[in-house]
Structure formats: structure tokens, C-alpha cells
PDB file of C-alpha atoms in Angstrom:
ATOM      1  CA  MET X   1      82.557 -27.621 -37.260  1.00 32.00           C
ATOM      2  CA  CYS X   2      81.412 -26.261 -33.937  1.00 34.00           C
ATOM      3  CA  SER X   3      84.036 -26.383 -31.254  1.00 34.00           C
ATOM      4  CA  SER X   4      81.820 -28.077 -28.665  1.00 34.00           C
ATOM      5  CA  THR X   5      82.106 -31.345 -30.539  1.00 33.00           C
ATOM      6  CA  SER X   6      85.856 -31.330 -30.058  1.00 30.00           C
ATOM      7  CA  THR X   7      85.795 -30.514 -26.342  1.00 33.00           C
ATOM      8  CA  LEU X   8      83.326 -33.152 -25.132  1.00 32.00           C
ATOM      9  CA  PRO X   9      84.308 -36.818 -24.698  1.00 34.00           C
ATOM     10  CA  LEU X  10      81.529 -38.226 -26.840  1.00 35.00           C
ATOM     11  CA  LEU X  11      82.449 -41.914 -26.734  1.00 36.00           C
ATOM     12  CA  ASN X  12      79.665 -42.627 -24.269  1.00 45.00           C
ATOM     13  CA  LEU X  13      77.096 -41.215 -26.677  1.00 48.00           C
ATOM     14  CA  LYS X  14      76.771 -44.640 -28.257  1.00 53.00           C
ATOM     15  CA  LYS X  15      74.792 -45.523 -25.129  1.00 56.00           C
ATOM     16  CA  VAL X  16      72.191 -42.959 -26.168  1.00 55.00           C
ATOM     17  CA  ILE X  17      71.335 -45.067 -29.179  1.00 53.00           C
ATOM     18  CA  GLN X  18      71.952 -48.485 -27.650  1.00 55.00           C
ATOM     19  CA  ASP X  19      69.982 -47.817 -24.452  1.00 57.00           C
ATOM     20  CA  HIS X  20      67.013 -46.457 -26.413  1.00 51.00           C
ATOM     21  CA  ARG X  21      67.208 -48.807 -29.388  1.00 47.00           C
ATOM     22  CA  GLU X  22      63.598 -49.957 -29.248  1.00 48.00           C
ATOM     23  CA  GLN X  23      62.334 -46.415 -28.840  1.00 47.00           C
ATOM     24  CA  TYR X  24      64.271 -45.179 -31.822  1.00 43.00           C
ATOM     25  CA  LEU X  25      63.026 -48.025 -34.013  1.00 39.00           C
ATOM     26  CA  MET X  26      59.559 -46.637 -33.250  1.00 40.00           C
ATOM     27  CA  ALA X  27      60.707 -43.053 -33.382  1.00 36.00           C
ATOM     28  CA  PHE X  28      57.438 -41.202 -33.062  1.00 36.00           C
ATOM     29  CA  ASN X  29      56.104 -43.458 -30.376  1.00 41.00           C
ATOM     30  CA  ILE X  30      58.494 -41.824 -27.912  1.00 46.00           C
ATOM     31  CA  PRO X  31      55.985 -40.220 -25.541  1.00 51.00           C
ATOM     32  CA  MET X  32      56.647 -36.900 -23.920  1.00 52.00           C
ATOM     33  CA  PRO X  33      56.480 -37.587 -20.186  1.00 58.00           C
ATOM     34  CA  CYS X  34      53.520 -36.084 -18.384  1.00 55.00           C
ATOM     35  CA  PHE X  35      54.288 -34.479 -15.047  1.00 48.00           C
ATOM     36  CA  PRO X  36      52.065 -32.531 -12.677  1.00 42.00           C
ATOM     37  CA  LEU X  37      51.971 -28.855 -13.572  1.00 38.00           C
ATOM     38  CA  ALA X  38      52.619 -27.638 -10.060  1.00 35.00           C
ATOM     39  CA  SER X  39      52.950 -30.388  -7.492  1.00 34.00           C
ATOM     40  CA  PHE X  40      55.264 -28.082  -5.607  1.00 31.00           C
ATOM     41  CA  SER X  41      55.110 -24.709  -3.908  1.00 35.00           C
ATOM     42  CA  THR X  42      54.664 -21.851  -6.370  1.00 35.00           C
ATOM     43  CA  PHE X  43      55.030 -18.159  -5.807  1.00 35.00           C
ATOM     44  CA  LEU X  44      51.750 -16.549  -6.759  1.00 34.00           C
ATOM     45  CA  LEU X  45      51.313 -12.812  -6.986  1.00 31.00           C
ATOM     46  CA  VAL X  46      47.850 -11.576  -6.208  1.00 27.00           C
ATOM     47  CA  SER X  47      48.036  -7.807  -6.553  1.00 28.00           C
ATOM     48  CA  ILE X  48      46.870  -6.372  -9.865  1.00 25.00           C
ATOM     49  CA  ALA X  49      50.035  -4.308 -10.139  1.00 29.00           C
ATOM     50  CA  SER X  50      52.249  -7.346  -9.808  1.00 37.00           C
ATOM     51  CA  ARG X  51      50.480  -9.205 -12.606  1.00 36.00           C
ATOM     52  CA  THR X  52      52.300  -7.041 -15.131  1.00 42.00           C
ATOM     53  CA  THR X  53      55.431  -9.026 -14.343  1.00 46.00           C
ATOM     54  CA  PHE X  54      54.047 -12.137 -16.050  1.00 44.00           C
ATOM     55  CA  SER X  55      54.669 -12.694 -19.746  1.00 50.00           C
ATOM     56  CA  ILE X  56      52.482 -15.796 -20.074  1.00 54.00           C
ATOM     57  CA  SER X  57      49.668 -15.870 -17.543  1.00 56.00           C
ATOM     58  CA  ASP X  58      49.604 -19.654 -17.014  1.00 73.00           C
ATOM     59  CA  VAL X  59      53.335 -20.112 -16.431  1.00 85.00           C
ATOM     60  CA  VAL X  60      54.022 -20.479 -12.735  1.00 88.00           C
ATOM     61  CA  CYS X  61      57.279 -19.708 -10.972  1.00 93.00           C
ATOM     62  CA  THR X  62      58.547 -22.366  -8.570  1.00 92.00           C
ATOM     63  CA  ASP X  63      59.085 -20.737  -5.203  1.00 93.00           C
ATOM     64  CA  SER X  64      61.871 -22.982  -3.942  1.00 94.00           C
ATOM     65  CA  THR X  65      64.130 -22.208  -6.915  1.00 96.00           C
ATOM     66  CA  ARG X  66      63.109 -18.679  -7.854  1.00 97.00           C
ATOM     67  CA  VAL X  67      65.686 -15.897  -7.993  1.00 98.00           C
ATOM     68  CA  LYS X  68      65.089 -13.352  -5.240  1.00 97.00           C
ATOM     69  CA  LEU X  69      66.288  -9.870  -6.046  1.00 97.00           C
ATOM     70  CA  ARG X  70      68.215  -8.281  -3.205  1.00 96.00           C
ATOM     71  CA  LEU X  71      69.527  -5.254  -5.084  1.00 92.00           C
ATOM     72  CA  GLY X  72      66.953  -2.509  -4.572  1.00 92.00           C
ATOM     73  CA  GLU X  73      64.567  -4.911  -2.846  1.00 93.00           C
ATOM     74  CA  LYS X  74      63.142  -2.331  -0.448  1.00 93.00           C
ATOM     75  CA  VAL X  75      62.171   0.006  -3.300  1.00 95.00           C
ATOM     76  CA  PHE X  76      61.454  -2.333  -6.209  1.00 95.00           C
ATOM     77  CA  GLY X  77      60.612  -5.666  -4.548  1.00 95.00           C
ATOM     78  CA  ASP X  78      62.346  -9.034  -4.831  1.00 96.00           C
ATOM     79  CA  TYR X  79      60.299 -10.715  -7.563  1.00 96.00           C
ATOM     80  CA  ILE X  80      61.353 -11.745 -11.048  1.00 96.00           C
ATOM     81  CA  HIS X  81      59.953 -14.671 -13.035  1.00 96.00           C
ATOM     82  CA  ALA X  82      63.229 -16.592 -13.022  1.00 98.00           C
ATOM     83  CA  ASN X  83      64.535 -19.851 -11.579  1.00 98.00           C
ATOM     84  CA  TYR X  84      67.919 -21.329 -10.808  1.00 98.00           C
ATOM     85  CA  VAL X  85      68.680 -24.653 -12.486  1.00 97.00           C
ATOM     86  CA  THR X  86      71.269 -26.523 -10.457  1.00 94.00           C
ATOM     87  CA  SER X  87      72.858 -29.920 -10.828  1.00 94.00           C
ATOM     88  CA  PRO X  88      76.164 -31.474  -9.773  1.00 93.00           C
ATOM     89  CA  LEU X  89      76.673 -32.094 -13.492  1.00 91.00           C
ATOM     90  CA  LEU X  90      76.520 -28.454 -14.565  1.00 94.00           C
ATOM     91  CA  THR X  91      79.788 -26.574 -14.815  1.00 91.00           C
ATOM     92  CA  THR X  92      78.202 -23.189 -14.116  1.00 93.00           C
ATOM     93  CA  LYS X  93      75.085 -21.491 -12.790  1.00 95.00           C
ATOM     94  CA  PHE X  94      72.127 -21.347 -15.177  1.00 98.00           C
ATOM     95  CA  ILE X  95      69.041 -19.189 -14.653  1.00 99.00           C
ATOM     96  CA  CYS X  96      65.921 -19.672 -16.777  1.00 98.00           C
ATOM     97  CA  THR X  97      63.642 -16.669 -17.137  1.00 98.00           C
ATOM     98  CA  GLN X  98      60.901 -15.208 -19.281  1.00 96.00           C
ATOM     99  CA  GLY X  99      61.778 -12.644 -21.926  1.00 96.00           C
ATOM    100  CA  PRO X 100      61.880  -9.195 -20.302  1.00 97.00           C
ATOM    101  CA  LEU X 101      58.744  -7.065 -20.620  1.00 95.00           C
ATOM    102  CA  GLN X 102      58.897  -3.302 -20.700  1.00 95.00           C
ATOM    103  CA  SER X 103      57.794  -3.376 -17.068  1.00 95.00           C
ATOM    104  CA  THR X 104      60.468  -5.907 -16.020  1.00 96.00           C
ATOM    105  CA  ILE X 105      63.605  -4.750 -17.871  1.00 98.00           C
ATOM    106  CA  HIS X 106      64.955  -3.056 -14.752  1.00 97.00           C
ATOM    107  CA  ASP X 107      64.342  -6.198 -12.705  1.00 97.00           C
ATOM    108  CA  PHE X 108      66.129  -8.240 -15.379  1.00 98.00           C
ATOM    109  CA  TRP X 109      69.241  -6.076 -15.206  1.00 98.00           C
ATOM    110  CA  ARG X 110      69.146  -6.058 -11.415  1.00 97.00           C
ATOM    111  CA  MET X 111      69.291  -9.850 -11.620  1.00 98.00           C
ATOM    112  CA  ILE X 112      72.138  -9.788 -14.127  1.00 98.00           C
ATOM    113  CA  PHE X 113      74.176  -7.536 -11.865  1.00 96.00           C
ATOM    114  CA  GLN X 114      73.303  -9.308  -8.614  1.00 96.00           C
ATOM    115  CA  GLU X 115      74.090 -12.781  -9.944  1.00 97.00           C
ATOM    116  CA  ARG X 116      77.232 -11.626 -11.798  1.00 97.00           C
ATOM    117  CA  ILE X 117      75.903 -13.054 -15.043  1.00 98.00           C
ATOM    118  CA  GLU X 118      78.504 -13.075 -17.809  1.00 98.00           C
ATOM    119  CA  SER X 119      76.281 -14.184 -20.685  1.00 98.00           C
ATOM    120  CA  VAL X 120      72.635 -14.013 -21.694  1.00 98.00           C
ATOM    121  CA  LEU X 121      71.350 -16.568 -24.187  1.00 98.00           C
ATOM    122  CA  MET X 122      68.366 -15.142 -26.087  1.00 97.00           C
ATOM    123  CA  LEU X 123      66.494 -17.844 -28.025  1.00 95.00           C
ATOM    124  CA  CYS X 124      63.717 -15.679 -29.454  1.00 94.00           C
ATOM    125  CA  LYS X 125      63.195 -12.576 -31.534  1.00 92.00           C
ATOM    126  CA  PRO X 126      61.457  -9.554 -29.975  1.00 94.00           C
ATOM    127  CA  CYS X 127      58.601 -10.189 -32.419  1.00 91.00           C
ATOM    128  CA  GLU X 128      57.688 -13.499 -34.083  1.00 89.00           C
ATOM    129  CA  ASP X 129      54.846 -14.136 -36.510  1.00 87.00           C
ATOM    130  CA  GLY X 130      53.549 -10.641 -35.825  1.00 89.00           C
ATOM    131  CA  ARG X 131      53.357 -11.203 -32.070  1.00 90.00           C
ATOM    132  CA  PRO X 132      55.580  -9.590 -29.432  1.00 90.00           C
ATOM    133  CA  LYS X 133      57.771 -12.082 -27.575  1.00 91.00           C
ATOM    134  CA  CYS X 134      59.907  -9.818 -25.406  1.00 95.00           C
ATOM    135  CA  SER X 135      60.966  -6.205 -25.164  1.00 97.00           C
ATOM    136  CA  ILE X 136      64.243  -4.880 -26.536  1.00 98.00           C
ATOM    137  CA  TYR X 137      66.076  -4.706 -23.235  1.00 98.00           C
ATOM    138  CA  TRP X 138      69.493  -3.611 -24.472  1.00 98.00           C
ATOM    139  CA  PRO X 139      70.796  -0.587 -26.440  1.00 98.00           C
ATOM    140  CA  GLU X 140      70.844  -1.792 -30.052  1.00 97.00           C
ATOM    141  CA  THR X 141      73.460   0.567 -31.488  1.00 98.00           C
ATOM    142  CA  VAL X 142      77.160   0.184 -30.736  1.00 98.00           C
ATOM    143  CA  GLY X 143      78.204   3.062 -28.478  1.00 98.00           C
ATOM    144  CA  GLU X 144      74.639   3.694 -27.285  1.00 98.00           C
ATOM    145  CA  THR X 145      73.899   3.903 -23.550  1.00 98.00           C
ATOM    146  CA  THR X 146      70.488   3.341 -21.975  1.00 98.00           C
ATOM    147  CA  ALA X 147      69.438   3.857 -18.351  1.00 96.00           C
ATOM    148  CA  PHE X 148      66.905   1.415 -16.914  1.00 96.00           C
ATOM    149  CA  ASP X 149      66.057   3.081 -13.603  1.00 94.00           C
ATOM    150  CA  THR X 150      69.093   2.366 -11.401  1.00 93.00           C
ATOM    151  CA  VAL X 151      71.017   0.296 -13.952  1.00 96.00           C
ATOM    152  CA  VAL X 152      72.893   1.773 -16.916  1.00 97.00           C
ATOM    153  CA  VAL X 153      73.712  -0.445 -19.912  1.00 98.00           C
ATOM    154  CA  LYS X 154      76.101   0.474 -22.730  1.00 98.00           C
ATOM    155  CA  ASN X 155      76.530  -1.370 -26.024  1.00 99.00           C
ATOM    156  CA  THR X 156      80.296  -1.653 -26.471  1.00 98.00           C
ATOM    157  CA  GLY X 157      80.448  -3.912 -29.515  1.00 98.00           C
ATOM    158  CA  GLU X 158      78.709  -6.450 -31.706  1.00 98.00           C
ATOM    159  CA  ASP X 159      79.747  -9.536 -33.652  1.00 97.00           C
ATOM    160  CA  VAL X 160      77.641 -11.579 -36.068  1.00 95.00           C
ATOM    161  CA  ASP X 161      78.395 -15.133 -37.190  1.00 91.00           C
ATOM    162  CA  GLU X 162      76.571 -18.050 -38.770  1.00 87.00           C
ATOM    163  CA  PHE X 163      74.583 -18.950 -35.687  1.00 88.00           C
ATOM    164  CA  ALA X 164      74.225 -15.901 -33.455  1.00 93.00           C
ATOM    165  CA  THR X 165      74.606 -12.192 -32.873  1.00 96.00           C
ATOM    166  CA  SER X 166      76.804 -11.373 -29.882  1.00 98.00           C
ATOM    167  CA  THR X 167      76.475  -7.994 -28.176  1.00 98.00           C
ATOM    168  CA  SER X 168      78.993  -6.881 -25.567  1.00 99.00           C
ATOM    169  CA  LEU X 169      77.276  -4.858 -22.854  1.00 98.00           C
ATOM    170  CA  MET X 170      78.742  -2.843 -19.988  1.00 98.00           C
ATOM    171  CA  VAL X 171      76.336  -2.994 -17.040  1.00 97.00           C
ATOM    172  CA  GLU X 172      76.746  -0.400 -14.294  1.00 96.00           C
ATOM    173  CA  LEU X 173      75.072   0.522 -11.039  1.00 88.00           C
ATOM    174  CA  ASN X 174      77.371   3.519 -10.895  1.00 78.00           C
ATOM    175  CA  PRO X 175      80.418   4.649 -12.906  1.00 76.00           C
ATOM    176  CA  GLU X 176      82.790   2.937 -10.479  1.00 78.00           C
ATOM    177  CA  TYR X 177      81.000  -0.392 -10.278  1.00 85.00           C
ATOM    178  CA  GLY X 178      80.416  -2.148 -13.596  1.00 92.00           C
ATOM    179  CA  MET X 179      80.615  -5.530 -15.280  1.00 96.00           C
ATOM    180  CA  VAL X 180      80.580  -6.925 -18.805  1.00 97.00           C
ATOM    181  CA  CYS X 181      77.788  -9.194 -20.021  1.00 98.00           C
ATOM    182  CA  ILE X 182      77.610 -10.801 -23.468  1.00 98.00           C
ATOM    183  CA  ARG X 183      74.156 -11.208 -25.016  1.00 98.00           C
ATOM    184  CA  LYS X 184      73.993 -14.010 -27.584  1.00 97.00           C
ATOM    185  CA  GLN X 185      70.907 -14.208 -29.755  1.00 96.00           C
ATOM    186  CA  THR X 186      70.023 -16.874 -32.305  1.00 91.00           C
ATOM    187  CA  TYR X 187      67.319 -16.234 -34.893  1.00 84.00           C
ATOM    188  CA  ARG X 188      66.928 -19.837 -35.969  1.00 78.00           C
ATOM    189  CA  TRP X 189      64.757 -21.358 -33.241  1.00 79.00           C
ATOM    190  CA  PRO X 190      60.990 -20.872 -33.807  1.00 75.00           C
ATOM    191  CA  ASP X 191      58.448 -20.481 -31.022  1.00 70.00           C
ATOM    192  CA  ARG X 192      57.125 -23.825 -29.719  1.00 67.00           C
ATOM    193  CA  GLY X 193      59.343 -25.494 -32.325  1.00 68.00           C
ATOM    194  CA  VAL X 194      62.957 -26.443 -32.960  1.00 78.00           C
ATOM    195  CA  PRO X 195      65.731 -25.433 -35.363  1.00 78.00           C
ATOM    196  CA  ASP X 196      65.508 -27.044 -38.814  1.00 73.00           C
ATOM    197  CA  HIS X 197      66.845 -30.529 -39.451  1.00 62.00           C
ATOM    198  CA  ASN X 198      70.245 -29.194 -40.517  1.00 64.00           C
ATOM    199  CA  SER X 199      70.756 -27.217 -37.332  1.00 68.00           C
ATOM    200  CA  CYS X 200      71.722 -29.586 -34.534  1.00 77.00           C
ATOM    201  CA  ARG X 201      74.967 -27.591 -34.353  1.00 84.00           C
ATOM    202  CA  ILE X 202      73.144 -24.456 -33.149  1.00 87.00           C
ATOM    203  CA  PRO X 203      72.526 -25.488 -29.517  1.00 91.00           C
ATOM    204  CA  LEU X 204      75.942 -27.157 -29.269  1.00 89.00           C
ATOM    205  CA  TYR X 205      77.610 -24.005 -30.557  1.00 90.00           C
ATOM    206  CA  LEU X 206      75.692 -21.797 -28.130  1.00 92.00           C
ATOM    207  CA  LEU X 207      76.250 -24.007 -25.103  1.00 94.00           C
ATOM    208  CA  ASP X 208      79.948 -24.253 -25.804  1.00 93.00           C
ATOM    209  CA  ARG X 209      80.185 -20.488 -25.496  1.00 93.00           C
ATOM    210  CA  VAL X 210      78.157 -19.993 -22.315  1.00 94.00           C
ATOM    211  CA  ARG X 211      78.760 -23.054 -20.118  1.00 93.00           C
ATOM    212  CA  HIS X 212      81.937 -21.729 -18.529  1.00 94.00           C
ATOM    213  CA  ALA X 213      80.443 -18.777 -16.619  1.00 96.00           C
ATOM    214  CA  PRO X 214      77.087 -17.819 -15.010  1.00 97.00           C
ATOM    215  CA  CYS X 215      74.416 -17.646 -17.726  1.00 98.00           C
ATOM    216  CA  VAL X 216      70.801 -16.499 -18.046  1.00 99.00           C
ATOM    217  CA  VAL X 217      68.715 -18.227 -20.717  1.00 98.00           C
ATOM    218  CA  HIS X 218      65.388 -16.918 -21.998  1.00 98.00           C
ATOM    219  CA  CYS X 219      62.948 -17.199 -24.850  1.00 95.00           C
ATOM    220  CA  SER X 220      59.461 -15.751 -24.471  1.00 94.00           C
ATOM    221  CA  ALA X 221      57.924 -17.670 -21.562  1.00 93.00           C
ATOM    222  CA  GLY X 222      61.290 -19.139 -20.621  1.00 95.00           C
ATOM    223  CA  ILE X 223      60.154 -22.764 -20.712  1.00 94.00           C
ATOM    224  CA  GLY X 224      60.055 -24.179 -24.266  1.00 92.00           C
ATOM    225  CA  ARG X 225      63.196 -23.285 -26.129  1.00 93.00           C
ATOM    226  CA  THR X 226      64.866 -22.401 -22.846  1.00 96.00           C
ATOM    227  CA  GLY X 227      64.022 -25.748 -21.273  1.00 96.00           C
ATOM    228  CA  SER X 228      65.119 -27.642 -24.359  1.00 94.00           C
ATOM    229  CA  ILE X 229      68.619 -26.174 -24.438  1.00 95.00           C
ATOM    230  CA  ILE X 230      69.145 -26.660 -20.700  1.00 97.00           C
ATOM    231  CA  ALA X 231      67.984 -30.283 -21.053  1.00 96.00           C
ATOM    232  CA  LEU X 232      70.582 -30.705 -23.789  1.00 94.00           C
ATOM    233  CA  GLU X 233      73.298 -29.321 -21.528  1.00 96.00           C
ATOM    234  CA  LEU X 234      72.312 -31.766 -18.782  1.00 95.00           C
ATOM    235  CA  ALA X 235      72.427 -34.644 -21.278  1.00 91.00           C
ATOM    236  CA  LEU X 236      75.817 -33.542 -22.610  1.00 90.00           C
ATOM    237  CA  GLN X 237      77.274 -33.298 -19.129  1.00 92.00           C
ATOM    238  CA  LYS X 238      76.015 -36.808 -18.337  1.00 89.00           C
ATOM    239  CA  VAL X 239      78.074 -37.940 -21.309  1.00 85.00           C
ATOM    240  CA  VAL X 240      81.127 -36.141 -19.929  1.00 84.00           C
ATOM    241  CA  VAL X 241      81.021 -38.111 -16.668  1.00 86.00           C
ATOM    242  CA  GLY X 242      79.981 -41.373 -18.331  1.00 82.00           C
ATOM    243  CA  ASN X 243      76.463 -41.578 -16.905  1.00 84.00           C
ATOM    244  CA  LYS X 244      73.524 -43.186 -18.653  1.00 83.00           C
ATOM    245  CA  ILE X 245      71.282 -40.614 -20.294  1.00 85.00           C
ATOM    246  CA  ASP X 246      67.687 -40.843 -19.097  1.00 86.00           C
ATOM    247  CA  PHE X 247      65.812 -38.192 -21.053  1.00 88.00           C
ATOM    248  CA  GLU X 248      62.630 -38.583 -19.033  1.00 87.00           C
ATOM    249  CA  GLN X 249      64.513 -38.094 -15.770  1.00 90.00           C
ATOM    250  CA  ILE X 250      66.255 -35.021 -17.183  1.00 92.00           C
ATOM    251  CA  ALA X 251      62.894 -33.505 -18.120  1.00 91.00           C
ATOM    252  CA  ARG X 252      61.444 -34.380 -14.723  1.00 91.00           C
ATOM    253  CA  GLU X 253      64.320 -32.787 -12.806  1.00 92.00           C
ATOM    254  CA  LEU X 254      64.261 -29.728 -15.015  1.00 94.00           C
ATOM    255  CA  ARG X 255      60.550 -29.200 -14.447  1.00 93.00           C
ATOM    256  CA  CYS X 256      61.107 -29.355 -10.717  1.00 93.00           C
ATOM    257  CA  ALA X 257      63.362 -26.332 -11.082  1.00 96.00           C
ATOM    258  CA  ARG X 258      61.483 -24.434 -13.806  1.00 96.00           C
ATOM    259  CA  ALA X 259      57.824 -25.417 -14.149  1.00 93.00           C
ATOM    260  CA  GLN X 260      56.541 -26.526 -17.569  1.00 91.00           C
ATOM    261  CA  CYS X 261      59.998 -26.709 -19.176  1.00 92.00           C
ATOM    262  CA  ILE X 262      59.959 -28.346 -22.639  1.00 90.00           C
ATOM    263  CA  GLN X 263      56.556 -27.391 -24.008  1.00 85.00           C
ATOM    264  CA  THR X 264      56.018 -29.757 -26.930  1.00 84.00           C
ATOM    265  CA  GLU X 265      56.722 -33.311 -28.008  1.00 82.00           C
ATOM    266  CA  VAL X 266      58.712 -31.951 -30.935  1.00 83.00           C
ATOM    267  CA  GLN X 267      61.036 -30.168 -28.511  1.00 87.00           C
ATOM    268  CA  TYR X 268      61.387 -33.351 -26.451  1.00 87.00           C
ATOM    269  CA  LEU X 269      62.237 -35.352 -29.575  1.00 85.00           C
ATOM    270  CA  TYR X 270      64.674 -32.666 -30.698  1.00 88.00           C
ATOM    271  CA  ILE X 271      66.801 -33.274 -27.597  1.00 90.00           C
ATOM    272  CA  HIS X 272      67.087 -36.914 -28.690  1.00 87.00           C
ATOM    273  CA  ARG X 273      67.888 -35.859 -32.238  1.00 88.00           C
ATOM    274  CA  VAL X 274      70.778 -33.586 -31.321  1.00 90.00           C
ATOM    275  CA  MET X 275      72.374 -36.226 -29.127  1.00 88.00           C
ATOM    276  CA  ILE X 276      71.962 -38.964 -31.737  1.00 86.00           C
ATOM    277  CA  GLU X 277      73.336 -36.861 -34.582  1.00 87.00           C
ATOM    278  CA  ASN X 278      76.280 -35.882 -32.403  1.00 84.00           C
ATOM    279  CA  ALA X 279      76.990 -39.566 -31.792  1.00 83.00           C
ATOM    280  CA  LEU X 280      76.685 -40.473 -35.473  1.00 85.00           C
ATOM    281  CA  LEU X 281      79.095 -37.710 -36.447  1.00 83.00           C
ATOM    282  CA  HIS X 282      81.799 -38.254 -33.899  1.00 77.00           C
ATOM    283  CA  ILE X 283      82.061 -41.841 -32.673  1.00 77.00           C
ATOM    284  CA  ASN X 284      82.473 -45.289 -34.192  1.00 80.00           C
ATOM    285  CA  LEU X 285      79.259 -47.297 -33.956  1.00 79.00           C
ATOM    286  CA  ASN X 286      78.568 -50.827 -35.050  1.00 83.00           C
ATOM    287  CA  GLU X 287      76.461 -51.210 -38.166  1.00 87.00           C
ATOM    288  CA  SER X 288      73.241 -52.059 -36.350  1.00 84.00           C
ATOM    289  CA  THR X 289      73.474 -49.167 -33.877  1.00 83.00           C
ATOM    290  CA  ARG X 290      74.358 -46.693 -36.633  1.00 86.00           C
ATOM    291  CA  ALA X 291      71.408 -47.888 -38.729  1.00 86.00           C
ATOM    292  CA  THR X 292      69.057 -47.396 -35.776  1.00 83.00           C
ATOM    293  CA  GLY X 293      70.257 -43.843 -35.248  1.00 85.00           C
ATOM    294  CA  GLN X 294      70.090 -42.985 -38.929  1.00 87.00           C
ATOM    295  CA  ARG X 295      66.558 -44.315 -39.151  1.00 85.00           C
ATOM    296  CA  PHE X 296      65.501 -42.101 -36.273  1.00 82.00           C
ATOM    297  CA  LEU X 297      67.004 -39.049 -37.977  1.00 85.00           C
ATOM    298  CA  ARG X 298      65.266 -39.849 -41.279  1.00 84.00           C
ATOM    299  CA  GLU X 299      61.882 -40.331 -39.667  1.00 81.00           C
ATOM    300  CA  TYR X 300      62.309 -37.226 -37.517  1.00 80.00           C
ATOM    301  CA  ASP X 301      63.308 -35.101 -40.517  1.00 79.00           C
ATOM    302  CA  ASP X 302      60.492 -36.490 -42.681  1.00 78.00           C
ATOM    303  CA  LYS X 303      58.002 -35.684 -39.938  1.00 75.00           C
ATOM    304  CA  MET X 304      59.323 -32.142 -39.543  1.00 75.00           C
ATOM    305  CA  ARG X 305      58.992 -31.457 -43.287  1.00 74.00           C
ATOM    306  CA  LYS X 306      55.289 -32.308 -43.302  1.00 66.00           C
TER     307      LYS X 306
END
């Protein structure tokens, strides 16, 4: 059993089912909210050289929340396709970013060092379905050291468990000024999709291990899988303080910070599924409420198998 389920006060999760009872009885009539793509200021790069910093050409970077690189700014510039996600509910700083490209690995590590990031949550593989998703931005072999321009990264250890591979990395600007960052990668979350119906524990497990210190989250574009797991963290923290969970409002607020977060209706439904399954597993529900939640899970799982 993942430890996150024992550390969160989940009693209020019954509201997730009760407050959305009618929606869950019509499970696949839950619409994904439609929000303007960019009804806010966006930072647009116009030089041809700068366009190499984009992984997905139609993903914009919200100017008001973007991370500005100060380390090496005069030489390398201040831009990285990354945004802060802030909320009074969050217990730490989260940054959502695209998967590093070969041309942006140095910028990525500058950001890690500048923001004192203690963990990186990698929700993609470098290559999926024969298509590149991000570059290998860390030394893969334990004991190996790789220099990315001004930043040196050393692989100091690796651990593999049921849900993720964890790599301990020493990040240095110089031999006297270093920090440790843990990269956690799961292989069980497909592009534009969600983990299989038996895997609601995956995001809970991952979040439990990164929510206590500054964390960078990325997939390929940094909006689909990345947005889904941050939305889950916001929902979980609403439970902690006893607030009503409004999934549409969570998605709306998240998209104000990181444009286009949560790419598909399946991902939006998956957020509901994880919260409902968590409630069914860990709290006492009356018969009617439990039946509503179980029906949603059955219909969701049947749909995903088709």
C-alpha cells in the first residue's frame, strides 16, 4: 500500500462522490471544461534561433508565471519553457516544464540549480511509440559524470521499485558549490493517456515522495501528464484542509499558470477516478454513495479497455 494513503486525512473524500453524484451516475457525460487557449499574456519568441527551445510548437508559455533564468542570463539568456504553479494549498514549489531537448538541457540544469530543486518527476520515456519525447539529460550510469556547459551532473546512485526508477544526481556549478537532486521516472503513463485501471496508486506514490521539497515535473510538452498529476495534488490538498473539490476550477486555475494543462478528456476523467478510488479504499461510505463510486469506476474501466 502506498504511503500517501496513510498520511492524508481522507475522510473528506466522501464529498468527492456526494458532491458529484449526478455526474458520476452519467460517468462519460462529464465534459472536459473548455477554456481559452491564451486569454493571457504569453511570452513569444520570434527569432529563428530561439525556436529550437520549443518541444511542441503550439504550446505557449504564460509570461506572468514563467521561470526566468538568472544564472548565466547575460551569456545564455533567461528563457526556458517552464512555469511556476503556486497555490496556498501546495506544500512546496512546483514547476511544470517541457521535456528537455538537446538544445535546452543546459537551461534545464540552470533552472534546477537556481530554484534549488530537490526532485524531478519525469512522466515520460525518452522515446515512445518510436517518437522522441525528450533528450536523456542525465548521466545514465552510476558513477558517470556529464558536463552540460557550465553545469556538471554526476550519477551517484540508482534505485528501482514497482512504480519508478530513482536516480540520485549531484549537480554542481563548481566543485565547491553543489546540490543533490533526485530524478524519479515512471514508465507506466502513456502519452496523451493515463496509467491502466489498476494504477491509481502510481500518482499517489509519486506525489507522496516529491511534495515536501521544490519539485520540477515534466513529460514531453509538459501539459498533459504533467498537468494531470499537479491537478491531483491540488485536489488532494483540498481534501487535507477540508475544502470542497471543484475539478473544473482546479483545471481552470492550473491552465492560468501553465497553458493547455490536461490535454484530453481521458486525463480529466482520470483525476476523478484516482480520487474516487482513494475514497472507496480508505473511508466508510454509505451504501448509495459507495455504489455510485463503484459504478463510475466500472464504466471508466470498461471504456478504457475498448
